[in-house]
């Protein structure tokens, strides 16, 4: 979901990486991610021309190196599970009686260092998972890093709606506590019982801290899942809008410049101009997410003026009687108004019936649908969804709590397992 929400590349998870660095955990993590991204229209395909890609040519580390980050944790968790399984099926009393051998053994099977080892590996893994999710989460909320999403994932005007700002602060607090809990307990062993217990496992202490770490990570996961669904909705809303502006912008360009570019020598000039202008409009749309709706589209049209001016005057084929400056001004005004009106129409239509699933991969679609349909956690529309005493709307924290409760009760793991193919 993070790859799709950030418009990441599927190429980061090519199986070639696993063949030349064949750690078992890395192979498993990358294979799962490739499976999850099947059918995605938001992730950049590996074969895409990097020269034409808007934004980063390579994803940042939190996405690009996620298999390499997750892989070692999977290996450690597998070992921790083995240690716990053996311990739960063992005898740890002292003394131990060997019935077959007829002997009584005084030893140290009570020393639960295996549990301490398992818990500390588990807690370290939880911290590593949390750190990766925290990095992806902050990247999604930051407009300087999120590849064309608005600040704080505000669906309305970013100057008045801070939407995910509180969630961002909360995740930082959860991550700080999780990182603190990841510190080892075993290094704090003290001598006890007049020196008899010079070493002891502190296994129960380590297990308690691991339980607390699970609480912190579950809050990070619940918050991040809510943020992801919000980001995917905005991506879907933008996709619908961008697919509609092409014909509209091309029509304006043709109406204003068709006469000037209609002779035989300029047979393809109009088409080329339309293509250049539309490409720049789309690019500027992703670069102006921090502006309010009232200012954004005039800024987009004005930013594209340089492309229009260059295209018109480069080949010197314009008719002498053609007033290019006036035409550029008309194009800018009409484009600004059209883009603004279309945006308001498409945003309202999406607010009425939000659905990002047509653009999502198989795994993201399942998780998104579970949050939106099964848990009834809605797309946040900004100030319109601010709870007051006169409406029954929930705060962001209340909606995140619904996801968190589904996670703690185990209900959320059904769709998670279905993403892995373990359930239908």
Tab-separated table of C-alpha atoms in Angstrom:
chain	number	residue	atom	x	y	z
A	1	UNK	CA	0.000	0.000	0.000
A	2	UNK	CA	2.881	2.331	0.749
A	3	UNK	CA	4.415	1.759	-2.688
A	4	UNK	CA	1.120	2.644	-4.353
A	5	UNK	CA	0.364	5.618	-2.125
A	6	UNK	CA	3.804	7.110	-2.786
A	7	UNK	CA	3.791	6.236	-6.508
A	8	UNK	CA	6.771	3.975	-5.920
A	9	UNK	CA	8.380	1.652	-8.436
A	10	UNK	CA	7.867	-2.090	-8.706
A	11	UNK	CA	11.438	-2.396	-9.969
A	12	UNK	CA	12.778	-2.193	-6.415
A	13	UNK	CA	11.447	-5.706	-5.819
A	14	UNK	CA	12.747	-7.466	-8.918
A	15	UNK	CA	13.658	-11.086	-8.201
A	16	UNK	CA	17.156	-10.452	-9.564
A	17	UNK	CA	18.078	-8.733	-6.298
A	18	UNK	CA	17.214	-11.900	-4.391
A	19	UNK	CA	19.202	-14.128	-6.724
A	20	UNK	CA	22.409	-12.163	-6.218
A	21	UNK	CA	21.816	-11.754	-2.467
A	22	UNK	CA	19.847	-14.864	-1.533
A	23	UNK	CA	18.959	-14.295	2.101
A	24	UNK	CA	15.822	-16.302	2.859
A	25	UNK	CA	14.021	-13.460	4.592
A	26	UNK	CA	14.766	-10.986	1.827
A	27	UNK	CA	13.516	-13.426	-0.809
A	28	UNK	CA	10.291	-13.991	1.101
A	29	UNK	CA	9.659	-10.290	1.716
A	30	UNK	CA	10.282	-9.310	-1.911
A	31	UNK	CA	8.125	-12.146	-3.244
A	32	UNK	CA	5.262	-11.067	-0.996
A	33	UNK	CA	5.533	-7.440	-2.098
A	34	UNK	CA	5.529	-8.459	-5.761
A	35	UNK	CA	2.409	-10.517	-5.090
A	36	UNK	CA	0.731	-7.642	-3.254
A	37	UNK	CA	1.355	-5.197	-6.124
A	38	UNK	CA	-0.241	-7.412	-8.765
A	39	UNK	CA	-2.689	-5.358	-10.818
A	40	UNK	CA	-1.713	-1.982	-9.361
A	41	UNK	CA	-2.254	1.087	-11.538
A	42	UNK	CA	-0.594	3.419	-9.035
A	43	UNK	CA	2.839	1.813	-8.687
A	44	UNK	CA	5.262	2.739	-11.456
A	45	UNK	CA	5.985	-0.290	-13.664
A	46	UNK	CA	9.587	-1.393	-13.852
A	47	UNK	CA	9.728	-0.877	-17.615
A	48	UNK	CA	8.706	2.784	-17.378
A	49	UNK	CA	11.064	5.261	-18.986
A	50	UNK	CA	12.876	6.971	-16.116
A	51	UNK	CA	13.421	10.104	-18.199
A	52	UNK	CA	9.668	10.726	-18.361
A	53	UNK	CA	8.955	9.877	-14.743
A	54	UNK	CA	7.856	12.829	-12.630
A	55	UNK	CA	9.748	13.108	-9.344
A	56	UNK	CA	12.431	10.780	-8.048
A	57	UNK	CA	14.117	8.325	-10.387
A	58	UNK	CA	14.588	5.972	-7.431
A	59	UNK	CA	12.368	5.626	-4.386
A	60	UNK	CA	13.702	6.603	-0.984
A	61	UNK	CA	15.146	3.923	1.270
A	62	UNK	CA	12.003	3.259	3.315
A	63	UNK	CA	10.335	1.865	0.184
A	64	UNK	CA	13.203	0.789	-2.015
A	65	UNK	CA	15.080	-1.252	0.580
A	66	UNK	CA	12.076	-2.651	2.439
A	67	UNK	CA	12.783	-6.309	1.467
A	68	UNK	CA	16.345	-5.938	2.733
A	69	UNK	CA	15.014	-4.324	5.929
A	70	UNK	CA	12.179	-6.777	6.557
A	71	UNK	CA	14.089	-9.916	5.576
A	72	UNK	CA	16.442	-10.209	8.573
A	73	UNK	CA	13.525	-9.600	10.927
A	74	UNK	CA	11.619	-12.517	9.408
A	75	UNK	CA	14.644	-14.734	9.967
A	76	UNK	CA	15.009	-13.591	13.585
A	77	UNK	CA	11.297	-14.086	14.250
A	78	UNK	CA	11.467	-17.600	12.829
A	79	UNK	CA	14.317	-18.408	15.219
A	80	UNK	CA	12.465	-16.797	18.134
A	81	UNK	CA	9.396	-18.899	17.322
A	82	UNK	CA	11.550	-22.027	17.302
A	83	UNK	CA	13.059	-21.121	20.684
A	84	UNK	CA	9.651	-20.508	22.237
A	85	UNK	CA	8.244	-23.728	20.764
A	86	UNK	CA	11.109	-25.803	22.155
A	87	UNK	CA	10.839	-24.087	25.538
A	88	UNK	CA	7.091	-24.681	25.774
A	89	UNK	CA	7.667	-28.375	25.119
A	90	UNK	CA	10.538	-28.758	27.592
A	91	UNK	CA	11.042	-29.586	31.265
A	92	UNK	CA	12.667	-26.795	33.242
A	93	UNK	CA	12.409	-27.972	36.862
A	94	UNK	CA	15.296	-28.578	39.232
A	95	UNK	CA	16.065	-31.239	40.191
A	96	UNK	CA	15.035	-33.402	37.252
A	97	UNK	CA	14.315	-37.104	37.654
A	98	UNK	CA	15.459	-39.526	34.958
A	99	UNK	CA	13.018	-42.398	35.466
A	100	UNK	CA	14.616	-44.652	32.892
A	101	UNK	CA	18.124	-44.067	34.187
A	102	UNK	CA	17.082	-44.022	37.821
A	103	UNK	CA	18.938	-40.816	38.547
A	104	UNK	CA	18.251	-37.383	39.983
A	105	UNK	CA	19.948	-34.502	38.173
A	106	UNK	CA	20.655	-31.112	39.687
A	107	UNK	CA	21.226	-28.690	36.830
A	108	UNK	CA	20.213	-25.422	35.269
A	109	UNK	CA	17.271	-26.013	32.941
A	110	UNK	CA	15.439	-23.309	34.861
A	111	UNK	CA	17.756	-20.712	33.337
A	112	UNK	CA	15.361	-19.158	30.788
A	113	UNK	CA	17.918	-17.339	28.656
A	114	UNK	CA	16.346	-18.866	25.552
A	115	UNK	CA	13.150	-16.957	26.337
A	116	UNK	CA	15.125	-13.788	26.965
A	117	UNK	CA	16.909	-14.257	23.651
A	118	UNK	CA	13.638	-14.877	21.815
A	119	UNK	CA	11.922	-11.875	23.386
A	120	UNK	CA	14.797	-9.510	22.719
A	121	UNK	CA	15.004	-10.586	19.095
A	122	UNK	CA	11.247	-10.126	18.815
A	123	UNK	CA	11.335	-6.695	20.417
A	124	UNK	CA	14.193	-5.612	18.172
A	125	UNK	CA	12.217	-6.794	15.138
A	126	UNK	CA	9.174	-4.830	16.274
A	127	UNK	CA	11.312	-1.720	16.533
A	128	UNK	CA	12.751	-2.294	13.055
A	129	UNK	CA	9.281	-2.767	11.575
A	130	UNK	CA	8.053	0.337	13.374
A	131	UNK	CA	10.977	2.435	12.177
A	132	UNK	CA	10.308	1.517	8.560
A	133	UNK	CA	6.578	2.238	8.859
A	134	UNK	CA	7.284	5.515	10.646
A	135	UNK	CA	9.584	6.628	7.814
A	136	UNK	CA	7.005	5.736	5.171
A	137	UNK	CA	4.279	7.444	7.179
A	138	UNK	CA	6.129	10.739	7.566
A	139	UNK	CA	7.086	10.615	3.881
A	140	UNK	CA	3.409	10.292	2.939
A	141	UNK	CA	2.349	13.282	5.017
A	142	UNK	CA	5.189	15.597	3.953
A	143	UNK	CA	4.350	17.364	0.640
A	144	UNK	CA	8.058	17.787	-0.104
A	145	UNK	CA	8.479	13.996	-0.211
A	146	UNK	CA	5.147	12.385	-1.135
A	147	UNK	CA	5.180	12.752	-4.937
A	148	UNK	CA	2.209	15.039	-5.429
A	149	UNK	CA	-0.029	14.556	-2.404
A	150	UNK	CA	-1.281	17.548	-0.386
A	151	UNK	CA	0.223	18.545	2.973
A	152	UNK	CA	-1.081	16.372	5.804
A	153	UNK	CA	-3.179	14.548	3.173
A	154	UNK	CA	-5.830	17.265	3.366
A	155	UNK	CA	-8.570	16.590	0.828
A	156	UNK	CA	-9.675	20.227	0.904
A	157	UNK	CA	-7.604	23.414	1.328
A	158	UNK	CA	-4.289	22.729	3.093
A	159	UNK	CA	-4.182	26.196	4.666
A	160	UNK	CA	-7.281	25.479	6.739
A	161	UNK	CA	-7.327	21.686	7.108
A	162	UNK	CA	-4.479	19.984	8.953
A	163	UNK	CA	-6.046	16.505	8.668
A	164	UNK	CA	-3.150	14.127	9.467
A	165	UNK	CA	-0.954	16.525	11.446
A	166	UNK	CA	-2.140	15.069	14.755
A	167	UNK	CA	-1.659	11.530	13.479
A	168	UNK	CA	1.872	12.434	12.408
A	169	UNK	CA	2.674	13.675	15.908
A	170	UNK	CA	1.132	10.595	17.497
A	171	UNK	CA	3.146	8.202	15.340
A	172	UNK	CA	6.341	10.007	16.341
A	173	UNK	CA	5.431	9.498	20.004
A	174	UNK	CA	4.640	5.810	19.473
A	175	UNK	CA	7.929	5.342	17.637
A	176	UNK	CA	9.925	7.026	20.388
A	177	UNK	CA	8.446	4.722	23.014
A	178	UNK	CA	8.915	1.665	20.808
A	179	UNK	CA	12.573	2.548	20.260
A	180	UNK	CA	13.080	2.925	24.009
A	181	UNK	CA	11.481	-0.454	24.683
A	182	UNK	CA	13.761	-2.107	22.125
A	183	UNK	CA	16.730	-1.741	24.467
A	184	UNK	CA	17.953	-5.116	25.782
A	185	UNK	CA	16.985	-6.349	29.221
A	186	UNK	CA	19.736	-8.970	29.413
A	187	UNK	CA	22.423	-6.323	29.847
A	188	UNK	CA	20.793	-5.291	33.141
A	189	UNK	CA	21.095	-8.656	34.924
A	190	UNK	CA	22.172	-8.265	38.558
A	191	UNK	CA	23.538	-10.706	41.140
A	192	UNK	CA	20.896	-12.051	43.530
A	193	UNK	CA	20.498	-14.481	46.437
A	194	UNK	CA	23.836	-13.747	48.101
A	195	UNK	CA	25.677	-14.407	44.876
A	196	UNK	CA	24.070	-17.773	44.137
A	197	UNK	CA	22.133	-16.273	41.241
A	198	UNK	CA	25.072	-14.434	39.746
A	199	UNK	CA	23.329	-14.647	36.382
A	200	UNK	CA	19.597	-14.860	35.766
A	201	UNK	CA	17.522	-14.538	32.637
A	202	UNK	CA	15.060	-11.723	33.408
A	203	UNK	CA	12.924	-13.524	30.826
A	204	UNK	CA	9.643	-12.365	32.333
A	205	UNK	CA	10.796	-8.748	32.323
A	206	UNK	CA	11.842	-9.068	28.687
A	207	UNK	CA	8.503	-10.665	27.808
A	208	UNK	CA	6.601	-7.842	29.541
A	209	UNK	CA	8.512	-5.199	27.616
A	210	UNK	CA	7.895	-7.110	24.404
A	211	UNK	CA	4.167	-7.034	25.134
A	212	UNK	CA	4.401	-3.269	25.597
A	213	UNK	CA	6.324	-3.004	22.321
A	214	UNK	CA	3.532	-4.890	20.556
A	215	UNK	CA	1.092	-2.283	21.881
A	216	UNK	CA	3.216	0.536	20.454
A	217	UNK	CA	3.680	-1.134	17.081
A	218	UNK	CA	-0.023	-1.934	16.795
A	219	UNK	CA	-0.825	1.761	17.292
A	220	UNK	CA	1.707	2.689	14.607
A	221	UNK	CA	0.201	0.113	12.239
A	222	UNK	CA	-3.383	1.253	12.865
A	223	UNK	CA	-2.470	4.896	12.310
A	224	UNK	CA	-0.444	4.113	9.210
A	225	UNK	CA	-3.227	2.001	7.704
A	226	UNK	CA	-5.654	4.895	8.194
A	227	UNK	CA	-3.163	7.299	6.590
A	228	UNK	CA	-2.580	4.902	3.692
A	229	UNK	CA	-6.285	4.651	2.912
A	230	UNK	CA	-6.551	8.451	2.956
A	231	UNK	CA	-3.593	8.756	0.582
A	232	UNK	CA	-4.967	6.117	-1.780
A	233	UNK	CA	-8.310	7.919	-1.915
A	234	UNK	CA	-6.575	11.157	-2.867
A	235	UNK	CA	-4.563	9.340	-5.538
A	236	UNK	CA	-7.752	7.847	-6.967
A	237	UNK	CA	-9.493	11.228	-6.882
A	238	UNK	CA	-6.544	12.789	-8.709
A	239	UNK	CA	-6.497	10.012	-11.320
A	240	UNK	CA	-10.119	10.674	-12.204
A	241	UNK	CA	-9.485	14.399	-12.426
A	242	UNK	CA	-6.333	14.110	-14.541
A	243	UNK	CA	-8.072	11.809	-17.000
A	244	UNK	CA	-10.749	14.479	-17.499
A	245	UNK	CA	-8.551	17.532	-18.003
A	246	UNK	CA	-6.820	16.204	-21.139
A	247	UNK	CA	-9.726	16.726	-23.544
A	248	UNK	CA	-10.619	20.030	-21.887
A	249	UNK	CA	-7.119	21.523	-22.113
A	250	UNK	CA	-6.656	20.252	-25.668
A	251	UNK	CA	-9.953	21.822	-26.699
A	252	UNK	CA	-8.907	25.210	-25.308
A	253	UNK	CA	-5.549	24.981	-27.075
A	254	UNK	CA	-7.169	24.023	-30.367
A	255	UNK	CA	-9.790	26.765	-30.134
A	256	UNK	CA	-7.211	29.508	-29.564
A	257	UNK	CA	-4.290	28.339	-31.724
A	258	UNK	CA	-5.849	26.209	-34.451
A	259	UNK	CA	-6.066	29.104	-36.908
A	260	UNK	CA	-2.438	30.072	-36.410
A	261	UNK	CA	-1.211	26.481	-36.736
A	262	UNK	CA	-3.522	25.146	-39.422
A	263	UNK	CA	-1.478	25.473	-42.627
A	264	UNK	CA	0.236	22.542	-44.323
A	265	UNK	CA	3.659	23.258	-42.835
A	266	UNK	CA	2.176	23.036	-39.342
A	267	UNK	CA	0.112	19.905	-39.833
A	268	UNK	CA	1.405	18.334	-36.630
A	269	UNK	CA	2.301	21.534	-34.782
A	270	UNK	CA	-1.034	21.763	-32.992
A	271	UNK	CA	-0.867	18.170	-31.783
A	272	UNK	CA	2.669	18.689	-30.539
A	273	UNK	CA	1.656	21.881	-28.760
A	274	UNK	CA	-1.289	20.164	-27.091
A	275	UNK	CA	0.936	17.322	-25.934
A	276	UNK	CA	3.568	19.670	-24.475
A	277	UNK	CA	1.036	21.828	-22.672
A	278	UNK	CA	-0.889	18.915	-21.198
A	279	UNK	CA	2.338	17.305	-19.981
A	280	UNK	CA	3.285	20.525	-18.192
A	281	UNK	CA	-0.189	20.971	-16.707
A	282	UNK	CA	0.002	17.478	-15.192
A	283	UNK	CA	3.514	18.157	-13.905
A	284	UNK	CA	2.500	21.458	-12.328
A	285	UNK	CA	-0.540	19.826	-10.765
A	286	UNK	CA	1.751	17.571	-8.748
A	287	UNK	CA	3.980	20.514	-7.795
A	288	UNK	CA	1.240	22.815	-6.469
A	289	UNK	CA	-0.393	20.622	-3.830
A	290	UNK	CA	0.450	23.096	-1.057
A	291	UNK	CA	-1.768	25.785	-2.606
A	292	UNK	CA	-5.442	26.269	-1.841
A	293	UNK	CA	-7.947	25.530	-4.588
A	294	UNK	CA	-8.608	29.237	-5.171
A	295	UNK	CA	-4.936	29.875	-6.042
A	296	UNK	CA	-3.729	26.554	-7.378
A	297	UNK	CA	-5.064	26.494	-10.907
A	298	UNK	CA	-4.148	30.038	-11.847
A	299	UNK	CA	-0.633	29.189	-10.639
A	300	UNK	CA	-0.627	26.066	-12.822
A	301	UNK	CA	-1.759	27.939	-15.933
A	302	UNK	CA	0.744	30.743	-15.365
A	303	UNK	CA	3.582	28.259	-14.829
A	304	UNK	CA	2.806	26.625	-18.184
A	305	UNK	CA	2.992	29.994	-19.987
A	306	UNK	CA	6.738	29.631	-20.518
A	307	UNK	CA	6.243	26.296	-22.293
A	308	UNK	CA	3.519	27.827	-24.444
A	309	UNK	CA	5.583	30.903	-25.311
A	310	UNK	CA	8.647	28.842	-26.200
A	311	UNK	CA	6.621	26.491	-28.378
A	312	UNK	CA	4.956	29.334	-30.276
A	313	UNK	CA	8.059	31.401	-30.983
A	314	UNK	CA	10.689	28.690	-31.515
A	315	UNK	CA	9.990	27.839	-35.145
A	316	UNK	CA	8.897	31.338	-36.198
A	317	UNK	CA	6.031	30.010	-38.294
A	318	UNK	CA	3.220	32.033	-36.724
A	319	UNK	CA	1.268	34.309	-39.099
A	320	UNK	CA	2.350	37.930	-38.764
A	321	UNK	CA	-1.196	39.077	-38.065
A	322	UNK	CA	-1.604	36.607	-35.188
A	323	UNK	CA	-1.603	38.342	-31.773
A	324	UNK	CA	0.334	35.737	-29.819
A	325	UNK	CA	0.490	37.651	-26.527
A	326	UNK	CA	-3.265	38.100	-26.468
A	327	UNK	CA	-3.750	34.432	-27.328
A	328	UNK	CA	-1.435	33.339	-24.528
A	329	UNK	CA	-3.381	35.502	-22.073
A	330	UNK	CA	-6.695	34.009	-23.225
A	331	UNK	CA	-5.292	30.477	-22.996
A	332	UNK	CA	-4.048	31.119	-19.463
A	333	UNK	CA	-7.352	32.554	-18.249
A	334	UNK	CA	-9.531	29.896	-19.869
A	335	UNK	CA	-7.295	27.041	-18.758
A	336	UNK	CA	-7.198	28.307	-15.183
A	337	UNK	CA	-10.983	28.597	-15.012
A	338	UNK	CA	-11.587	25.232	-16.672
A	339	UNK	CA	-9.095	23.392	-14.460
A	340	UNK	CA	-10.609	24.963	-11.354
A	341	UNK	CA	-14.201	24.130	-12.270
A	342	UNK	CA	-13.374	20.560	-13.294
A	343	UNK	CA	-11.486	20.024	-10.049
A	344	UNK	CA	-14.432	21.144	-7.935
A	345	UNK	CA	-16.796	18.898	-9.912
A	346	UNK	CA	-14.590	15.811	-9.668
A	347	UNK	CA	-13.746	16.367	-6.023
A	348	UNK	CA	-17.401	16.651	-5.086
A	349	UNK	CA	-18.245	13.560	-7.116
A	350	UNK	CA	-15.506	11.592	-5.364
A	351	UNK	CA	-16.568	12.896	-1.953
A	352	UNK	CA	-20.039	11.539	-2.682
A	353	UNK	CA	-18.847	8.037	-3.606
A	354	UNK	CA	-15.170	7.483	-2.756
A	355	UNK	CA	-13.658	4.270	-4.122
A	356	UNK	CA	-9.977	3.731	-4.849
A	357	UNK	CA	-10.188	-0.009	-5.581
A	358	UNK	CA	-10.146	0.287	-9.422
A	359	UNK	CA	-6.578	1.584	-9.190
A	360	UNK	CA	-5.210	-0.731	-6.494
A	361	UNK	CA	-3.268	-3.964	-6.510
A	362	UNK	CA	-4.820	-7.130	-5.126
A	363	UNK	CA	-3.545	-6.747	-1.558
A	364	UNK	CA	-4.190	-3.015	-1.251
A	365	UNK	CA	-7.696	-3.481	-2.606
A	366	UNK	CA	-8.485	-6.067	0.091
A	367	UNK	CA	-7.117	-3.959	2.935
A	368	UNK	CA	-8.691	-0.733	1.643
A	369	UNK	CA	-12.079	-2.432	1.262
A	370	UNK	CA	-11.833	-3.915	4.744
A	371	UNK	CA	-11.184	-0.500	6.291
A	372	UNK	CA	-13.765	1.384	4.239
A	373	UNK	CA	-16.544	-1.231	4.036
A	374	UNK	CA	-16.150	-3.738	6.857
A	375	UNK	CA	-14.953	-1.305	9.512
A	376	UNK	CA	-16.913	1.634	8.044
A	377	UNK	CA	-13.971	4.005	8.496
A	378	UNK	CA	-14.615	6.767	5.925
A	379	UNK	CA	-12.464	8.936	3.687
A	380	UNK	CA	-11.714	12.175	5.542
A	381	UNK	CA	-12.926	15.161	3.509
A	382	UNK	CA	-11.291	17.868	5.595
A	383	UNK	CA	-13.130	20.549	7.532
A	384	UNK	CA	-16.461	19.155	6.353
A	385	UNK	CA	-15.768	16.095	8.508
A	386	UNK	CA	-14.818	18.014	11.626
A	387	UNK	CA	-16.930	16.659	14.518
A	388	UNK	CA	-19.112	19.073	16.458
A	389	UNK	CA	-21.814	18.702	19.076
A	390	UNK	CA	-24.447	18.923	16.343
A	391	UNK	CA	-23.211	16.055	14.167
A	392	UNK	CA	-22.315	12.443	14.773
A	393	UNK	CA	-18.953	12.520	13.051
A	394	UNK	CA	-15.945	10.875	14.670
A	395	UNK	CA	-12.523	12.364	15.268
A	396	UNK	CA	-9.535	10.986	13.402
A	397	UNK	CA	-8.423	9.344	16.624
A	398	UNK	CA	-11.764	7.572	17.000
A	399	UNK	CA	-11.560	6.227	13.446
A	400	UNK	CA	-7.996	5.059	13.992
A	401	UNK	CA	-9.159	3.373	17.200
A	402	UNK	CA	-11.659	1.318	15.186
A	403	UNK	CA	-8.784	-0.048	13.101
A	404	UNK	CA	-6.679	-0.583	16.217
A	405	UNK	CA	-9.435	-2.538	17.928
A	406	UNK	CA	-9.848	-4.752	14.852
A	407	UNK	CA	-6.131	-5.408	15.002
A	408	UNK	CA	-6.085	-6.195	18.720
A	409	UNK	CA	-9.107	-8.488	18.470
A	410	UNK	CA	-7.539	-10.386	15.574
A	411	UNK	CA	-10.299	-9.563	13.080
A	412	UNK	CA	-7.979	-7.537	10.874
A	413	UNK	CA	-5.688	-10.511	10.308
A	414	UNK	CA	-8.268	-12.304	8.163
A	415	UNK	CA	-7.848	-9.856	5.251
A	416	UNK	CA	-4.092	-9.773	5.905
A	417	UNK	CA	-3.868	-13.554	5.539
A	418	UNK	CA	-6.074	-13.433	2.458
A	419	UNK	CA	-3.491	-11.135	0.857
A	420	UNK	CA	-0.947	-13.914	1.364
A	421	UNK	CA	-3.292	-16.478	-0.129
A	422	UNK	CA	-3.788	-18.299	3.169
A	423	UNK	CA	-7.530	-17.626	3.127
A	424	UNK	CA	-9.995	-17.342	0.233
